Amino acid sequence: MPIDPTLPYDENNIFAKILRGEIPSHKVYEDEWSYAFEDINPQAPVHTLVIPKGPYVSWDDFSAKASAEEIAGFVRAVGHVARRMGLVEPGYRLLANIGRHGGQEVPHLHVHILAGQFIGPMVMAR
Ligand code: 5GP
């Protein structure tokens, strides 16, 4: 069920619980600003999620409220994970679903890294 983007940050969303260690996850990378882990329901041979550690619902929320350090840290973490996983040459797709029309289900900003095979057309045909 897509989230309502007008709601405030929910401290009990599943990724907040993962960040607090209340729910297990398969860690791929972690630094001061970001955490990366395997998606529980992979849509490609490689399906990693990268999230900022701060309480941000979406890209617009993050870009409006996060500090420059948090933003730089998160952007660098996504690139770091891609490089570390050897995805630069075969290539990969970044995807961030936001809000209702974006089909976002977890109300904590996350970037999907999809790779390991051709990921297909950019969007489904209408
Ligand atoms: P969204 O649709 O919000 O962009 O993507 C949410 C993603 O989170 C989905 O790909 C889903 O499989 C993943 N996900 C949902 N719950 C969990 C969980 O408990 N653990 C992990 N690792 N991934 C989850």
PDB file of C-alpha atoms and ligand atoms in Angstrom:
ATOM      1  CA  MET A   1       0.000   0.000   0.000  1.00  0.00           C
ATOM      2  CA  PRO A   2       1.698   3.268  -1.070  1.00  0.00           C
ATOM      3  CA  ILE A   3       2.350   5.748   1.718  1.00  0.00           C
ATOM      4  CA  ASP A   4       0.711   9.105   2.279  1.00  0.00           C
ATOM      5  CA  PRO A   5       3.586  11.603   1.779  1.00  0.00           C
ATOM      6  CA  THR A   6       1.861  14.256   3.882  1.00  0.00           C
ATOM      7  CA  LEU A   7       2.223  12.217   7.081  1.00  0.00           C
ATOM      8  CA  PRO A   8       5.132  13.012   9.421  1.00  0.00           C
ATOM      9  CA  TYR A   9       8.056  10.588   9.760  1.00  0.00           C
ATOM     10  CA  ASP A  10       6.942   7.353  11.413  1.00  0.00           C
ATOM     11  CA  GLU A  11       9.595   6.239  13.922  1.00  0.00           C
ATOM     12  CA  ASN A  12       8.160   2.723  13.747  1.00  0.00           C
ATOM     13  CA  ASN A  13       8.540   2.190  10.015  1.00  0.00           C
ATOM     14  CA  ILE A  14      10.397  -0.986   9.096  1.00  0.00           C
ATOM     15  CA  PHE A  15      13.625   0.743   8.037  1.00  0.00           C
ATOM     16  CA  ALA A  16      13.746   2.741  11.284  1.00  0.00           C
ATOM     17  CA  LYS A  17      13.502  -0.604  13.090  1.00  0.00           C
ATOM     18  CA  ILE A  18      16.300  -2.016  10.918  1.00  0.00           C
ATOM     19  CA  LEU A  19      18.470   1.017  11.737  1.00  0.00           C
ATOM     20  CA  ARG A  20      17.835   0.484  15.465  1.00  0.00           C
ATOM     21  CA  GLY A  21      18.711  -3.205  15.111  1.00  0.00           C
ATOM     22  CA  GLU A  22      15.204  -4.305  16.125  1.00  0.00           C
ATOM     23  CA  ILE A  23      14.751  -6.191  12.850  1.00  0.00           C
ATOM     24  CA  PRO A  24      17.591  -8.165  11.251  1.00  0.00           C
ATOM     25  CA  SER A  25      19.012  -7.184   7.887  1.00  0.00           C
ATOM     26  CA  HIS A  26      21.850  -8.327   5.676  1.00  0.00           C
ATOM     27  CA  LYS A  27      24.285  -5.421   5.849  1.00  0.00           C
ATOM     28  CA  VAL A  28      26.181  -4.466   2.706  1.00  0.00           C
ATOM     29  CA  TYR A  29      27.732  -1.201   3.898  1.00  0.00           C
ATOM     30  CA  GLU A  30      27.493   1.286   6.755  1.00  0.00           C
ATOM     31  CA  ASP A  31      29.046   4.619   7.607  1.00  0.00           C
ATOM     32  CA  GLU A  32      28.203   7.636   9.753  1.00  0.00           C
ATOM     33  CA  TRP A  33      25.390   8.794   7.484  1.00  0.00           C
ATOM     34  CA  SER A  34      24.097   5.778   5.622  1.00  0.00           C
ATOM     35  CA  TYR A  35      23.212   2.115   5.817  1.00  0.00           C
ATOM     36  CA  ALA A  36      22.959  -0.332   2.899  1.00  0.00           C
ATOM     37  CA  PHE A  37      21.361  -3.777   3.046  1.00  0.00           C
ATOM     38  CA  GLU A  38      19.877  -6.428   0.792  1.00  0.00           C
ATOM     39  CA  ASP A  39      16.235  -6.105  -0.192  1.00  0.00           C
ATOM     40  CA  ILE A  40      14.142  -8.890   1.346  1.00  0.00           C
ATOM     41  CA  ASN A  41      12.284  -9.450  -1.938  1.00  0.00           C
ATOM     42  CA  PRO A  42      14.907  -8.985  -4.673  1.00  0.00           C
ATOM     43  CA  GLN A  43      13.692  -7.870  -8.088  1.00  0.00           C
ATOM     44  CA  ALA A  44      17.081  -8.484  -9.760  1.00  0.00           C
ATOM     45  CA  PRO A  45      20.187 -10.634  -9.031  1.00  0.00           C
ATOM     46  CA  VAL A  46      21.549  -7.636  -7.109  1.00  0.00           C
ATOM     47  CA  HIS A  47      18.973  -5.623  -5.163  1.00  0.00           C
ATOM     48  CA  THR A  48      20.451  -3.441  -2.467  1.00  0.00           C
ATOM     49  CA  LEU A  49      18.768  -0.637  -0.545  1.00  0.00           C
ATOM     50  CA  VAL A  50      20.693   2.413   0.641  1.00  0.00           C
ATOM     51  CA  ILE A  51      19.111   4.612   3.297  1.00  0.00           C
ATOM     52  CA  PRO A  52      20.186   7.722   5.168  1.00  0.00           C
ATOM     53  CA  LYS A  53      20.355   7.209   8.936  1.00  0.00           C
ATOM     54  CA  GLY A  54      18.333  10.348   9.606  1.00  0.00           C
ATOM     55  CA  PRO A  55      14.510  10.424   9.812  1.00  0.00           C
ATOM     56  CA  TYR A  56      13.558  11.419   6.279  1.00  0.00           C
ATOM     57  CA  VAL A  57      10.493  10.183   4.432  1.00  0.00           C
ATOM     58  CA  SER A  58      11.401  11.024   0.864  1.00  0.00           C
ATOM     59  CA  TRP A  59      13.866  12.671  -1.483  1.00  0.00           C
ATOM     60  CA  ASP A  60      12.138  16.051  -1.234  1.00  0.00           C
ATOM     61  CA  ASP A  61      11.946  15.802   2.571  1.00  0.00           C
ATOM     62  CA  PHE A  62      15.642  14.850   2.744  1.00  0.00           C
ATOM     63  CA  SER A  63      16.790  17.559   0.354  1.00  0.00           C
ATOM     64  CA  ALA A  64      14.804  20.191   2.273  1.00  0.00           C
ATOM     65  CA  LYS A  65      15.792  19.213   5.834  1.00  0.00           C
ATOM     66  CA  ALA A  66      19.059  17.251   5.846  1.00  0.00           C
ATOM     67  CA  SER A  67      22.407  18.915   6.433  1.00  0.00           C
ATOM     68  CA  ALA A  68      24.923  19.239   3.609  1.00  0.00           C
ATOM     69  CA  GLU A  69      27.020  16.574   5.356  1.00  0.00           C
ATOM     70  CA  GLU A  70      24.128  14.115   5.473  1.00  0.00           C
ATOM     71  CA  ILE A  71      23.300  14.719   1.819  1.00  0.00           C
ATOM     72  CA  ALA A  72      26.900  14.360   0.702  1.00  0.00           C
ATOM     73  CA  GLY A  73      27.338  11.296   2.883  1.00  0.00           C
ATOM     74  CA  PHE A  74      24.265   9.586   1.456  1.00  0.00           C
ATOM     75  CA  VAL A  75      25.102  10.372  -2.172  1.00  0.00           C
ATOM     76  CA  ARG A  76      28.660   9.163  -1.655  1.00  0.00           C
ATOM     77  CA  ALA A  77      27.433   5.975   0.038  1.00  0.00           C
ATOM     78  CA  VAL A  78      25.308   5.032  -2.990  1.00  0.00           C
ATOM     79  CA  GLY A  79      28.320   5.453  -5.288  1.00  0.00           C
ATOM     80  CA  HIS A  80      30.585   3.641  -2.864  1.00  0.00           C
ATOM     81  CA  VAL A  81      28.280   0.631  -2.696  1.00  0.00           C
ATOM     82  CA  ALA A  82      28.021   0.508  -6.507  1.00  0.00           C
ATOM     83  CA  ARG A  83      31.802   0.598  -6.865  1.00  0.00           C
ATOM     84  CA  ARG A  84      32.418  -1.879  -4.076  1.00  0.00           C
ATOM     85  CA  MET A  85      29.938  -4.354  -5.547  1.00  0.00           C
ATOM     86  CA  GLY A  86      31.664  -4.150  -8.942  1.00  0.00           C
ATOM     87  CA  LEU A  87      28.651  -2.658 -10.673  1.00  0.00           C
ATOM     88  CA  VAL A  88      30.291   0.241 -12.482  1.00  0.00           C
ATOM     89  CA  GLU A  89      31.221  -1.610 -15.654  1.00  0.00           C
ATOM     90  CA  PRO A  90      28.215  -3.865 -16.149  1.00  0.00           C
ATOM     91  CA  GLY A  91      26.039  -1.001 -14.996  1.00  0.00           C
ATOM     92  CA  TYR A  92      23.146  -0.693 -12.614  1.00  0.00           C
ATOM     93  CA  ARG A  93      19.938   1.199 -11.996  1.00  0.00           C
ATOM     94  CA  LEU A  94      19.126   3.577  -9.169  1.00  0.00           C
ATOM     95  CA  LEU A  95      15.494   3.904  -8.248  1.00  0.00           C
ATOM     96  CA  ALA A  96      13.738   5.950  -5.578  1.00  0.00           C
ATOM     97  CA  ASN A  97       9.992   5.504  -5.252  1.00  0.00           C
ATOM     98  CA  ILE A  98       8.360   8.518  -3.657  1.00  0.00           C
ATOM     99  CA  GLY A  99       4.807   8.801  -2.397  1.00  0.00           C
ATOM    100  CA  ARG A 100       1.598   7.471  -3.840  1.00  0.00           C
ATOM    101  CA  HIS A 101       2.286   7.798  -7.552  1.00  0.00           C
ATOM    102  CA  GLY A 102       5.853   6.601  -7.045  1.00  0.00           C
ATOM    103  CA  GLY A 103       4.557   3.453  -5.323  1.00  0.00           C
ATOM    104  CA  GLN A 104       6.620   4.007  -2.151  1.00  0.00           C
ATOM    105  CA  GLU A 105       5.777   1.418   0.492  1.00  0.00           C
ATOM    106  CA  VAL A 106       8.293   2.130   3.248  1.00  0.00           C
ATOM    107  CA  PRO A 107       8.163   5.736   4.485  1.00  0.00           C
ATOM    108  CA  HIS A 108      11.914   6.151   5.022  1.00  0.00           C
ATOM    109  CA  LEU A 109      13.917   7.447   2.058  1.00  0.00           C
ATOM    110  CA  HIS A 110      15.689   4.660   0.229  1.00  0.00           C
ATOM    111  CA  VAL A 111      17.472   4.213  -3.059  1.00  0.00           C
ATOM    112  CA  HIS A 112      17.223   0.826  -4.732  1.00  0.00           C
ATOM    113  CA  ILE A 113      20.356  -0.401  -6.507  1.00  0.00           C
ATOM    114  CA  LEU A 114      19.286  -2.955  -9.108  1.00  0.00           C
ATOM    115  CA  ALA A 115      21.907  -4.856 -11.085  1.00  0.00           C
ATOM    116  CA  GLY A 116      23.246  -8.207 -12.202  1.00  0.00           C
ATOM    117  CA  GLN A 117      21.388  -8.322 -15.506  1.00  0.00           C
ATOM    118  CA  PHE A 118      19.745  -5.876 -17.908  1.00  0.00           C
ATOM    119  CA  ILE A 119      17.137  -4.193 -15.750  1.00  0.00           C
ATOM    120  CA  GLY A 120      14.688  -3.604 -18.562  1.00  0.00           C
ATOM    121  CA  PRO A 121      12.890  -0.528 -19.836  1.00  0.00           C
ATOM    122  CA  MET A 122      12.840   2.576 -17.672  1.00  0.00           C
ATOM    123  CA  VAL A 123       9.128   2.320 -16.930  1.00  0.00           C
ATOM    124  CA  MET A 124       6.411  -0.168 -17.786  1.00  0.00           C
ATOM    125  CA  ALA A 125       4.495   0.537 -20.976  1.00  0.00           C
ATOM    126  CA  ARG A 126       1.239   2.362 -20.363  1.00  0.00           C
TER     127      ARG A 126
HETATM  128  P1  5GP B   1       9.449   0.865  -1.974  1.00  0.00           P
HETATM  129  O1  5GP B   1       8.301   0.248  -2.683  1.00  0.00           O
HETATM  130  O2  5GP B   1       9.036   1.604  -0.734  1.00  0.00           O
HETATM  131  O3  5GP B   1      10.306   1.688  -2.887  1.00  0.00           O
HETATM  132  O4  5GP B   1      10.402  -0.324  -1.563  1.00  0.00           O
HETATM  133  C1  5GP B   1      10.417  -0.921  -0.311  1.00  0.00           C
HETATM  134  C2  5GP B   1      11.350  -2.106  -0.417  1.00  0.00           C
HETATM  135  O5  5GP B   1      11.639  -2.543   0.894  1.00  0.00           O
HETATM  136  C3  5GP B   1      10.765  -3.286  -1.177  1.00  0.00           C
HETATM  137  O6  5GP B   1      11.606  -3.612  -2.272  1.00  0.00           O
HETATM  138  C4  5GP B   1      10.725  -4.402  -0.131  1.00  0.00           C
HETATM  139  O7  5GP B   1      11.027  -5.669  -0.653  1.00  0.00           O
HETATM  140  C5  5GP B   1      11.735  -3.940   0.886  1.00  0.00           C
HETATM  141  N1  5GP B   1      11.461  -4.383   2.241  1.00  0.00           N
HETATM  142  C6  5GP B   1      10.262  -4.297   2.898  1.00  0.00           C
HETATM  143  N2  5GP B   1      10.373  -4.785   4.146  1.00  0.00           N
HETATM  144  C7  5GP B   1      11.670  -5.172   4.272  1.00  0.00           C
HETATM  145  C8  5GP B   1      12.402  -5.760   5.358  1.00  0.00           C
HETATM  146  O8  5GP B   1      11.887  -6.028   6.445  1.00  0.00           O
HETATM  147  N3  5GP B   1      13.714  -6.029   5.132  1.00  0.00           N
HETATM  148  C9  5GP B   1      14.326  -5.749   3.946  1.00  0.00           C
HETATM  149  N4  5GP B   1      15.630  -6.061   3.820  1.00  0.00           N
HETATM  150  N5  5GP B   1      13.658  -5.197   2.914  1.00  0.00           N
HETATM  151  C10 5GP B   1      12.356  -4.912   3.076  1.00  0.00           C
END
